[in-house]
XYZ file of C-alpha atoms in Angstrom:
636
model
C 82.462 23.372 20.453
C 80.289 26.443 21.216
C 82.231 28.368 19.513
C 81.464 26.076 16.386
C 77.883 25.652 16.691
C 77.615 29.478 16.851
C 78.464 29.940 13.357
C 77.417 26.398 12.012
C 73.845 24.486 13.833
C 74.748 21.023 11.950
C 74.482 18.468 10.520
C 78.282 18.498 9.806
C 77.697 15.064 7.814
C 73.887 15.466 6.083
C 74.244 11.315 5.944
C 70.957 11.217 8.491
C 69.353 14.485 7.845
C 69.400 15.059 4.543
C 66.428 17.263 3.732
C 68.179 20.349 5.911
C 66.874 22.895 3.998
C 63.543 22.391 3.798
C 63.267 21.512 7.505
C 61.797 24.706 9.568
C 65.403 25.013 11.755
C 66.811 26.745 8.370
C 64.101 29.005 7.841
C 64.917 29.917 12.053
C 68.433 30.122 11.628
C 67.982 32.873 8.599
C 65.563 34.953 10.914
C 62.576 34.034 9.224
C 60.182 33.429 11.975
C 57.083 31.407 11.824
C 55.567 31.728 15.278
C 53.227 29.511 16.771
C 51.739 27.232 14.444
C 47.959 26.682 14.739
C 47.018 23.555 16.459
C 44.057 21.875 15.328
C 42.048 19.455 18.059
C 38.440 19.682 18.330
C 37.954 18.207 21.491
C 35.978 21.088 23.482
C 32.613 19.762 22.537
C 32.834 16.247 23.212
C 31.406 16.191 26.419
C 28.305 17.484 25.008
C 27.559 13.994 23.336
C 24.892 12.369 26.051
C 25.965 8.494 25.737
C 23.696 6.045 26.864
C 24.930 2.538 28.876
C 24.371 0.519 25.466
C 26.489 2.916 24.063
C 28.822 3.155 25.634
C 29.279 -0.461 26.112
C 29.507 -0.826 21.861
C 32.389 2.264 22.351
C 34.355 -0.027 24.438
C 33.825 -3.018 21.935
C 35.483 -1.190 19.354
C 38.375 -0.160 21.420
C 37.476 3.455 22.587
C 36.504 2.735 26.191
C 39.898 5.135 27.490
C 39.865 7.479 24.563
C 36.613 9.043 25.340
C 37.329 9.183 29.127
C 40.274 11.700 28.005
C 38.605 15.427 28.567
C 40.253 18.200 26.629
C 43.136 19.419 27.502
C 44.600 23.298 27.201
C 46.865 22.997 24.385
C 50.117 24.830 24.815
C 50.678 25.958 21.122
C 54.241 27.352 21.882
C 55.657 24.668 23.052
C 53.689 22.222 20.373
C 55.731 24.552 18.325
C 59.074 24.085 19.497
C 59.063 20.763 19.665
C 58.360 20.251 16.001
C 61.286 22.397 15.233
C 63.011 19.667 16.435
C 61.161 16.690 14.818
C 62.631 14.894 11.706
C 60.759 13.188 9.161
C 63.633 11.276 7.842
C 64.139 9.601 11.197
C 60.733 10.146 12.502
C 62.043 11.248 15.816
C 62.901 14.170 17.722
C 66.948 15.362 17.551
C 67.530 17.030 21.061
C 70.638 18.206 22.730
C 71.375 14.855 24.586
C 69.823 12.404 21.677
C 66.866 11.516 19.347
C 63.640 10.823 21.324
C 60.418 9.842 19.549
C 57.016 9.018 20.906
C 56.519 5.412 20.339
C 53.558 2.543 20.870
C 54.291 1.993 24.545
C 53.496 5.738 24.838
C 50.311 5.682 22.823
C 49.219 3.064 24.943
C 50.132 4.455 28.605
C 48.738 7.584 27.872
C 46.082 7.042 26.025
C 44.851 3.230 26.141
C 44.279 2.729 22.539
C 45.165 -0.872 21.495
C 48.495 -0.370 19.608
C 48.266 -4.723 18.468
C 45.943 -5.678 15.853
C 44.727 -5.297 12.109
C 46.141 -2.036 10.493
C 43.649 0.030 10.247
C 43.516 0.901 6.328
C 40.341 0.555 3.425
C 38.173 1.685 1.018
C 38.525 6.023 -0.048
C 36.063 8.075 -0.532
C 35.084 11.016 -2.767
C 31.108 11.636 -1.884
C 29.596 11.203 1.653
C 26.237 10.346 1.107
C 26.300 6.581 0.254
C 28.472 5.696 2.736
C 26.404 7.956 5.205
C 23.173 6.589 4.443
C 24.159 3.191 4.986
C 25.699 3.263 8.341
C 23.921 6.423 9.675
C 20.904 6.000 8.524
C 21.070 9.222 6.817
C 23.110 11.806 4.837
C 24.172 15.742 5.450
C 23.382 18.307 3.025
C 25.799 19.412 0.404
C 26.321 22.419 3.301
C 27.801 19.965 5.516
C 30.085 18.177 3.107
C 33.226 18.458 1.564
C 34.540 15.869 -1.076
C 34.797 13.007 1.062
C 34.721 14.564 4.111
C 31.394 15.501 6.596
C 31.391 18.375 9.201
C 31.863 16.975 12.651
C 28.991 19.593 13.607
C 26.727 18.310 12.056
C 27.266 14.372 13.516
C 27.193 16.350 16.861
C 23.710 18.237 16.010
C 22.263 15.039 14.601
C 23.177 12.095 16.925
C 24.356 13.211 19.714
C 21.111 12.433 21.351
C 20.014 9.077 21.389
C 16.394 8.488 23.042
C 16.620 5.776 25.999
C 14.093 3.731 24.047
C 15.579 4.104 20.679
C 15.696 0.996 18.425
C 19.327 -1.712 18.240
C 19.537 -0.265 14.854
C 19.640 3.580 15.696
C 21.657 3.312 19.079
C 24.571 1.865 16.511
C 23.699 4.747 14.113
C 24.231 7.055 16.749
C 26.851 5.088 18.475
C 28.962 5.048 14.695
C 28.675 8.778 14.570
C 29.846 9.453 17.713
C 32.530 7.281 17.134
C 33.104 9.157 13.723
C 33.126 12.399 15.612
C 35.511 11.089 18.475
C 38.430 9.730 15.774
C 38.032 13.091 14.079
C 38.341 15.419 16.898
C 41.331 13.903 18.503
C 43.401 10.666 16.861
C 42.064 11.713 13.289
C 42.180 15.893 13.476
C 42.585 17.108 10.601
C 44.069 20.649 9.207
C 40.862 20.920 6.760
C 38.859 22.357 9.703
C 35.970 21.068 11.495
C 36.036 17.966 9.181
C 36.434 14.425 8.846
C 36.868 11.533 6.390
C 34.021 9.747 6.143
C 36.114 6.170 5.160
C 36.486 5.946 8.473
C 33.190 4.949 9.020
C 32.691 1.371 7.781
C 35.736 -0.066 10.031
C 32.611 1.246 12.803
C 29.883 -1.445 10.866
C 30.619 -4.366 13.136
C 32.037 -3.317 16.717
C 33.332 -6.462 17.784
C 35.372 -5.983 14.186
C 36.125 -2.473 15.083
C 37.964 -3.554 18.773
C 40.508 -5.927 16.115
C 42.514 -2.570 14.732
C 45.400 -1.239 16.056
C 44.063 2.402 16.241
C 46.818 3.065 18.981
C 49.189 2.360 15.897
C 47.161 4.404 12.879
C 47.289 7.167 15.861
C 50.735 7.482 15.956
C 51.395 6.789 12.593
C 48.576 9.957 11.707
C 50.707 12.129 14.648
C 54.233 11.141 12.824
C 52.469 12.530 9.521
C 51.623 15.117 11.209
C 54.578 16.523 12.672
C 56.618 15.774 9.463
C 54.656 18.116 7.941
C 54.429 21.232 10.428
C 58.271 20.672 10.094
C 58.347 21.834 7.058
C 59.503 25.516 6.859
C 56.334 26.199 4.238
C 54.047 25.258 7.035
C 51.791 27.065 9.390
C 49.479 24.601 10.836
C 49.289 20.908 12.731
C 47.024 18.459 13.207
C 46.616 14.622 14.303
C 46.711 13.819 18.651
C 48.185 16.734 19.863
C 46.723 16.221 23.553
C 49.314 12.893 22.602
C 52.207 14.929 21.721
C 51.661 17.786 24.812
C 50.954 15.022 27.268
C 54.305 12.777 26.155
C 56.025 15.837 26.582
C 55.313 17.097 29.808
C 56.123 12.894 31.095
C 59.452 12.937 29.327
C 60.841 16.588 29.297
C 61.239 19.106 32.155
C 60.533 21.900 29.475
C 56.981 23.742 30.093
C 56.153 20.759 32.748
C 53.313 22.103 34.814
C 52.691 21.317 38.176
C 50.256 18.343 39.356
C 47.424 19.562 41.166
C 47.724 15.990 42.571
C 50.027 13.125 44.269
C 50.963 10.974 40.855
C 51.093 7.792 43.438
C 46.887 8.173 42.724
C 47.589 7.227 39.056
C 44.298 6.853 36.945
C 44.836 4.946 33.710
C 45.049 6.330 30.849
C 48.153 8.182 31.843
C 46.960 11.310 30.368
C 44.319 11.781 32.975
C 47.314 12.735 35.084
C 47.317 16.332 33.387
C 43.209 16.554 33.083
C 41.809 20.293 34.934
C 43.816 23.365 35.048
C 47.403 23.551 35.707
C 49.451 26.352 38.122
C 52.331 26.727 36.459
C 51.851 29.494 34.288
C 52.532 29.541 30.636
C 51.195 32.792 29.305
C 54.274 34.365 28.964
C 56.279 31.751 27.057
C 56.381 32.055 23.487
C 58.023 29.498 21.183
C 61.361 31.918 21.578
C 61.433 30.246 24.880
C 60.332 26.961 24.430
C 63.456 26.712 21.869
C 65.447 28.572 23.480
C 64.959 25.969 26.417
C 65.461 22.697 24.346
C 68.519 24.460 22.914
C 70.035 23.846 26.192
C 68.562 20.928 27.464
C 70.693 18.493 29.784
C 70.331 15.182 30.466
C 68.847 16.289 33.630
C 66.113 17.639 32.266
C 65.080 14.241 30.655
C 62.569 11.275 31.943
C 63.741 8.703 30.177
C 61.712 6.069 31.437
C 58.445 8.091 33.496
C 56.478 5.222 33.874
C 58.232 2.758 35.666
C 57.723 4.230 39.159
C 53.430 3.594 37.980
C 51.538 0.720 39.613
C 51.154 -1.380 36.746
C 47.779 -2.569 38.288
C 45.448 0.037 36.726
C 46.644 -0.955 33.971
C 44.548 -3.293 31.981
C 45.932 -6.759 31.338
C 45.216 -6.651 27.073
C 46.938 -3.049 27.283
C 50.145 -4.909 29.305
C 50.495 -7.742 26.872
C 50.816 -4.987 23.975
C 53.598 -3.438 25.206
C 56.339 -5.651 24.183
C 55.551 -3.685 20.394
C 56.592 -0.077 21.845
C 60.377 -2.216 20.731
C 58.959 -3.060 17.451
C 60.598 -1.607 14.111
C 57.830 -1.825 11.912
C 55.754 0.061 9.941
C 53.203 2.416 11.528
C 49.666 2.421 9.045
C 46.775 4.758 8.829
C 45.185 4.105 5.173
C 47.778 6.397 3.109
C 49.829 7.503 5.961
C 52.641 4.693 6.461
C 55.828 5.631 9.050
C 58.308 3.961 10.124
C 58.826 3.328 13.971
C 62.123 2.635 14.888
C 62.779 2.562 18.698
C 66.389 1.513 17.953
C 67.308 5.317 17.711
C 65.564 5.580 21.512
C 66.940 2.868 23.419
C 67.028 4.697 26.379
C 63.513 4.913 26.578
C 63.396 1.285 27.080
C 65.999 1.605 30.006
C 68.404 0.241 27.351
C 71.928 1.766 26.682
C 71.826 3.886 23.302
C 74.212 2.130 20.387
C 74.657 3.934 16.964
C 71.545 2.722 14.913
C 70.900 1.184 11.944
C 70.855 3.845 8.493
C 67.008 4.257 7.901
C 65.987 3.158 4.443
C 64.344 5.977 3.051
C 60.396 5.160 2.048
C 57.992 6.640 -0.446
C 55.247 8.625 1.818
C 52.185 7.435 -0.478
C 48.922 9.652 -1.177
C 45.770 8.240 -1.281
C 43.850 8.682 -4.894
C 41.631 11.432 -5.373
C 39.189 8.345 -6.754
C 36.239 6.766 -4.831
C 35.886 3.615 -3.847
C 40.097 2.783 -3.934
C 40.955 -0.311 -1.886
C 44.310 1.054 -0.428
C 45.634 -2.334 0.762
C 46.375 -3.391 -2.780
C 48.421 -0.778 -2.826
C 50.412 -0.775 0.344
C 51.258 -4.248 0.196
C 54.995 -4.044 1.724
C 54.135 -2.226 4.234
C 51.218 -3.803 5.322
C 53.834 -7.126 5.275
C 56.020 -4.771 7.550
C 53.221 -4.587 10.154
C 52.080 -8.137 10.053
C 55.756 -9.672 10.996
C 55.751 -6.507 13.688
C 56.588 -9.052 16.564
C 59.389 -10.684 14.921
C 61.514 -7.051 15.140
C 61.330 -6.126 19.132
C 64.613 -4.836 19.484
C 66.704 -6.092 22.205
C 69.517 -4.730 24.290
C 73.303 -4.968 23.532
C 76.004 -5.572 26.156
C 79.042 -3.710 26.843
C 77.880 -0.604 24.867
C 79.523 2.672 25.199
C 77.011 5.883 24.821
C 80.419 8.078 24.258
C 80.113 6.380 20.923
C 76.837 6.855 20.246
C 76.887 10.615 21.249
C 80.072 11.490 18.763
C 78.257 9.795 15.974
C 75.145 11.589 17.120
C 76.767 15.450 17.188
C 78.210 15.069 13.828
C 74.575 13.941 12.195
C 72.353 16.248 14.074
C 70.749 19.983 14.140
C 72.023 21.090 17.362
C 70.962 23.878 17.617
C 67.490 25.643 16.110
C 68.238 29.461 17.781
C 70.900 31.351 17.272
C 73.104 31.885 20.544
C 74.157 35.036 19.094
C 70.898 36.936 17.165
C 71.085 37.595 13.460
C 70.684 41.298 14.448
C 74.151 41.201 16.042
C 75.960 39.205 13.337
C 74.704 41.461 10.811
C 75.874 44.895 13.025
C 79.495 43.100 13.996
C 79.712 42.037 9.907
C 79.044 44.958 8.686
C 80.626 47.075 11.508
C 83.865 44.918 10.199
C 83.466 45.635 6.442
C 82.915 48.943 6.771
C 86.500 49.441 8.824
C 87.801 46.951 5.791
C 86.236 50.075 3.552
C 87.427 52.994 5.148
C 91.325 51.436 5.480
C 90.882 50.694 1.425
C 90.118 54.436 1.393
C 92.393 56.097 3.020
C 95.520 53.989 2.025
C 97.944 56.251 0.769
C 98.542 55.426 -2.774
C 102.069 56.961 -2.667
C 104.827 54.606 -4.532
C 102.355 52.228 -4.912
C 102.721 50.348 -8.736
C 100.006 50.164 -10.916
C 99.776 45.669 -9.366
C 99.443 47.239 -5.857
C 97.409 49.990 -6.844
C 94.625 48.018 -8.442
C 95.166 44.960 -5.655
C 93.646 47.984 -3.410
C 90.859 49.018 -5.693
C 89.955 45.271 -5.613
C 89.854 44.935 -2.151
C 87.722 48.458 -1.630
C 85.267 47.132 -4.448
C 84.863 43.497 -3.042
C 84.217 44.756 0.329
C 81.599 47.341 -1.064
C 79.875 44.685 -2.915
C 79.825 42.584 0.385
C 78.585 45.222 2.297
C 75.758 45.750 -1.002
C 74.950 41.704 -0.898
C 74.919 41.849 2.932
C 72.343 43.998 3.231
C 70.111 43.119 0.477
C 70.324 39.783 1.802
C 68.841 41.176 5.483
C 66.405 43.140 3.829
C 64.772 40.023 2.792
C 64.609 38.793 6.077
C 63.564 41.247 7.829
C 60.451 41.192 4.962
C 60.189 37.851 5.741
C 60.482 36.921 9.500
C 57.378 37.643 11.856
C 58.463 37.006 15.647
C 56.093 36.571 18.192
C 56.761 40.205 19.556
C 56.201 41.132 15.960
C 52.977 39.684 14.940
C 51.206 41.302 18.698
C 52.597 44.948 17.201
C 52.565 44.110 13.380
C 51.167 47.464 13.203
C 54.140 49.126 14.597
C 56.496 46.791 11.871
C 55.743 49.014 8.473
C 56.859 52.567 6.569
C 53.837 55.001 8.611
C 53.134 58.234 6.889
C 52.575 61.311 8.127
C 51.704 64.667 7.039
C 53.187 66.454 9.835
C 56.808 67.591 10.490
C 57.851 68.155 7.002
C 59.834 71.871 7.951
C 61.217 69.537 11.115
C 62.909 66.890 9.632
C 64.479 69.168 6.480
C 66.196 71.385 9.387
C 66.958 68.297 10.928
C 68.628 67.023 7.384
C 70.658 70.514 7.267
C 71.535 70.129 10.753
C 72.897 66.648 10.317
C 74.676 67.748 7.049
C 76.303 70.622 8.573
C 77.624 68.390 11.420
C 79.085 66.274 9.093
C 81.048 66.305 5.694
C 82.225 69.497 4.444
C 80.298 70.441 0.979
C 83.210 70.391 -0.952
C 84.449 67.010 0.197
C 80.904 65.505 0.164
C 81.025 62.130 -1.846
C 78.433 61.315 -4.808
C 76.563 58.369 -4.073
C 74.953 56.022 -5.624
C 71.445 54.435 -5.377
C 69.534 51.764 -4.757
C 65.827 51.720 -4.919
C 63.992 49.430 -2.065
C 60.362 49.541 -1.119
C 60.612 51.278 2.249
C 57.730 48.665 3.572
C 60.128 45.623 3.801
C 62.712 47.633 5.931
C 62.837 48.309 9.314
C 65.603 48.538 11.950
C 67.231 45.878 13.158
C 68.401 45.410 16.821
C 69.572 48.021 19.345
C 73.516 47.744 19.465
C 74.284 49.406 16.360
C 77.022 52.268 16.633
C 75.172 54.362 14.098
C 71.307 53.481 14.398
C 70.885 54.151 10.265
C 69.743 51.775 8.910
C 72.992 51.064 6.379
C 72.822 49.890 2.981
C 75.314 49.514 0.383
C 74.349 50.198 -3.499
C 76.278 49.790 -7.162
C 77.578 52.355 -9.398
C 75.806 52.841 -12.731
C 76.348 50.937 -16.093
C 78.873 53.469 -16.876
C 81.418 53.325 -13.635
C 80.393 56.114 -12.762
C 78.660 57.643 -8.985
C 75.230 58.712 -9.935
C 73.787 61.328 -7.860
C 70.497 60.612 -5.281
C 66.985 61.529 -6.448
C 64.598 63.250 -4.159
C 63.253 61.081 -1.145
C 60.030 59.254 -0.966
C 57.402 61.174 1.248
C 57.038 61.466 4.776
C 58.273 57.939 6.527
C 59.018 57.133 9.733
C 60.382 53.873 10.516
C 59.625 51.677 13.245
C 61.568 49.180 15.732
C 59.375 46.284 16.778
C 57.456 47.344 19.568
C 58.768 50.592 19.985
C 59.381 53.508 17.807
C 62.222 55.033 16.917
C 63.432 58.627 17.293
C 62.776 59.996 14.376
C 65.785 61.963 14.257
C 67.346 58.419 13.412
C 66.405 58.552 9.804
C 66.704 61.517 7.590
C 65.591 62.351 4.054
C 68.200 62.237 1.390
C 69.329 64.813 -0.189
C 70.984 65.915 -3.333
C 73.845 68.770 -4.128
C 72.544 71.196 -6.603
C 74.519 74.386 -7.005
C 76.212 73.860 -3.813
C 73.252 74.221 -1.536
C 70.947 71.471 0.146
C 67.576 70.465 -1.163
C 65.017 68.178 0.384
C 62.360 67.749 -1.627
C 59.012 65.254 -0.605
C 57.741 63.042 -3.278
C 53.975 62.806 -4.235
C 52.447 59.624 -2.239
C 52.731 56.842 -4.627
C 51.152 52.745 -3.625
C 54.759 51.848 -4.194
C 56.767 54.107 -3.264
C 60.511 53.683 -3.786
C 63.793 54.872 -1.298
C 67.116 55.479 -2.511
C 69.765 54.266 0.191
C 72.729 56.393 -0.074
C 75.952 54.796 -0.141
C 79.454 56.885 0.464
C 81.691 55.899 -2.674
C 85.223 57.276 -2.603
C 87.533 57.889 -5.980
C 90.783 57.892 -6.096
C 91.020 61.632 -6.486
C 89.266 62.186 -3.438
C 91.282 59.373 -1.252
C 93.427 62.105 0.382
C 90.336 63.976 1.110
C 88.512 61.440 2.878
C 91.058 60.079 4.935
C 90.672 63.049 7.074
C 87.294 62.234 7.831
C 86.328 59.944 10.820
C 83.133 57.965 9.983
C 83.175 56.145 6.640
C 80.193 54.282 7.574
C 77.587 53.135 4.778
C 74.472 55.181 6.214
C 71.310 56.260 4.870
């Protein structure tokens, strides 16, 4: 089985998974490398908001009393990361090693004491600010400050974050409604727009008796699902929505990136989250999202809480927040205005303490955008799903008797993405590949073509011109790649990752050619080869185990058939390895025959400078010739 998932990550049957190849795990599995996405929360400044008791009494009204107690928390980007290389949008769950896990409404409210029962949180749209604003705030930001339908969560901060002690019923809501604006924005709400949030939030914040009736526990989760079914994407670089949620639900669940508890968890302080609150000593400055993958990749069930809250007193927790969790079992529909997912616990029974049966097929649903027009009522037009969420408590999912998990798990490894790193880097294939075509080459070669009919004879030139082509498609294929993929290592030395030019060492490195040349084929033997013009900034080497360290590249003959000679070399380049450079012995300038003798010539710097890749082609009148060479490697 490891054997097979070296060479093929899943899904063998794309029945569950079906949008593969747009899902990040691709992009990782052809070497393109993301890194860490960028994880927007905007939490650091919410302690500066001075709230007085009134306040703070209307916060807890509208069901925030636990949310603002939350402090911010150092997000772990890398490991944010990884985990959304495992997320699926089409199941809205996470596919590990030992099953799909998901975060689900018990978890929203545990850890962060949102009501997850209630009215879905959906209404009007907006396009302008400053209506809206001036009716609930009292007042509206400059055009500076704005953004279609969205307001700067600076400037709520810098204009009601104080509210005088003797301030009026009227402005302590203003103030209270902003802060409350700024709150859902900066943690539930974030957004990838920057330091910005929807404004349509604001009139669910007009009555706050009203306001305590939604199910923003829900809307959170169903803005987080969103939200990680996006950054899943392989076109994505950023996330947004709870991701104190997300890191917190993690480090409960997982034994990946855990850090240590600066105190005894018997001391629990409700909302679970608080549990992680102040600094952590377990460090985390050295693990990138390489390791964070490389880590779920090889997770056991060992490694997995399945159910980290039932060793919790279940007296701090509040008695509405108990009542509520009967719906962390509910398949429903998840609703924040536009953003409708589905919840389906039945794919993570064991979270429930439950034994895991093969779940239901998930019907696929349209993932709705809200209209670009003001004043859009979006319950008119979400009518099924908001019929979904109403009948929530009439589809808790119960357990089954007698159930095997074998099942489950066979069912499970032929759907899934295993794996999202390779177990054996791309580097490597590509060196034992082409190590392999190139000995398929050189016995094509040096076949002696004695007695051999004219069937045999051209079943030979087929198999030396396939394998050349391979070799040609093989590495144009890794050149793109290694254009495309940014590691972590790569992006702290992206410096060291391009063509440098230098005006130095021009005498050096055309000995160094002769020297090389003179080591090598004899003149009259040499082969004409043919070219193959890249733009030196896309290449660089790859990996450390090749036999040869030229870079090798395979080219085409000319529209005629026949081996076209090299042009002069581009100017002075010298190639770099990651973080290190490379001897620059390693690469040489190519050279043409003229009259017998070497030239090296150095091309005028050009913006765009090409580089022909030489490429050894043998004809059949030179077979005999070649055979009594030893290296028929493709080489520049």
């Amino acid at each position: 089985m490891v054997d097979y998932y070296a060479t093929n990550p899943g899904p063998i049957e794309d029945i569950v998974l079906y949008d593969q190849d747009k899902h990040v795990s691709s992009a990782v599995w052809e070497g393109q490398e993301r890194g860490a996405l960028r994880c927007h929360e905007h939490t650091s400044k919410l302690d500066q908001w001075m709230l007085t008791e009134k306040q703070v009494e209307l916060v807890k009204m509208a069901g925030f009393g636990y949310l603002r107690m939350i402090p911010a928390i150092s997000l772990d980007n890398p490991l944010i990361s990884a985990l959304v290389e495992r997320w699926r949008r089409e199941t809205n769950t996470f596919h590990f090693t030992v099953g799909e896990m998901t975060v689900t409404l018990e978890d929203v409210a545990y850890l962060l004491g949102l009501p997850v029962d209630g009215e879905a949180v959906i209404g009007v749209t907006y396009t302008s600010c400053e209506a809206v604003c001036n009716k609930l705030l009292g007042k509206a930001p400059d055009s500076g400050y704005t953004s279609g339908g969205m307001v700067k969560l600076s400037w709520l901060k810098e204009t009601f974050s104080q509210c005088p002690e003797d301030a009026s019923m009227e402005d302590i809501a203003r103030c209270t409604r902003a802060y409350l604006l700024y709150l859902v924005g900066s943690t539930i709400f974030s957004t990838t727009t920057g330091n910005k949030v929807p404004v349509m939030y604001l009139p669910l914040f007009e009555n706050f008796d009203e306001a305590g009736k939604y199910a923003w526990g829900a809307a959170a989760l169903s803005f987080l699902y969103r939200a990680l079914g996006n950054a899943s994407l392989r076109s994505q670089s950023t996330i947004s929505g709870c991701l104190t949620l997300l890191q917190c639900w993690s480090y409960y669940h997982l034994n990946v990136g855990r850090p240590k508890l600066n105190h005894d968890p018997i001391h629990e302080c409700f909302p679970f989250v608080l549990r992680w609150k102040g600094k952590q000593s377990s460090p985390t400055s050295n693990r990138d999202v390489a390791f964070y993958r490389k880590s779920l990749d090889s997770m056991k069930p060992s490694d997995v809480d399945w159910c980290p809250y039932s060793n919790i007193s279940h007296t701090v927790i509040p008695e509405h927040i108990l009542r509520s969790l009967i719906l962390g079992r509910s398949k429903t529909m998840l609703i924040c205005y536009d953003k409708a997912e589905r919840h389906l616990p039945d794919r993570c029974l064991r979270q429930f303490g439950m034994h895991q049966t093969v779940p239901e097929e998930v019907q696929k649903w349209e993932r709705k955008s809200r209209g670009v027009d003001g004043g859009v009522d979006l319950s008119t037009k979400m009518e099924s799903e908001l019929n979904e969420w109403s009948n929530r408590h009439l589809y808790i999912v119960e357990a089954e008797e007698d159930v095997e998990e074998s099942e489950y798990m066979q069912w499970y490894m032929r759907i899934t993405r295993k794996l999202v790193g390779r177990p054996v880097p791309i580097s490597s294939e590509f060196q034992r590949m082409n190590a392999a075509l190139r000995e398929i080459a050189h016995i094509a070669d040096t076949i002696s073509t004695h007695g051999l009919d004219d069937q045999q004879l051209q079943s030979v030139t087929r198999i030396r011109y396939i394998t050349y082509e391979c070799l040609r498609d093989q590495i144009a294929s890794t050149v793109v790649v290694a254009s495309n993929s940014q590691s972590e290592v790569g992006k702290k030395v992206r410096g060291k990752e391009r063509v440098r030019r230098k005006g130095m060492g021009k005498r050096k490195r055309k000995e160094e050619v002769e020297q090389y040349y003179a080591a090598g084929i004899p003149m009259q033997h040499r082969i004409p080869a043919t070219t193959f013009d890249v733009d030196p900034s896309h290449l660089y080497h790859i990996g450390n185990e090749m036999d040869n360290p030229h870079l090798c590249i395979t080219v085409s003959e000319d529209d005629h058939g026949r081996i076209s000679h090299v042009a002069p070399s581009v100017d002075d380049i010298d190639f770099c390895e990651d973080a290190k450079e490379v001897d620059e012995s390693h690469f040489h300038h190519l050279v043409g025959e003229q009259d017998g003798h070497l030239s090296s010539e150095v091309a005028e710097d050009k913006p765009h400078a090409s580089m022909d890749i030489v490429v050894p082609q043998v004809s059949h009148e030179t077979r005999e010739d070649v055979a009594q060479q030893n290296d028929y490697g493709v080489l520049v």
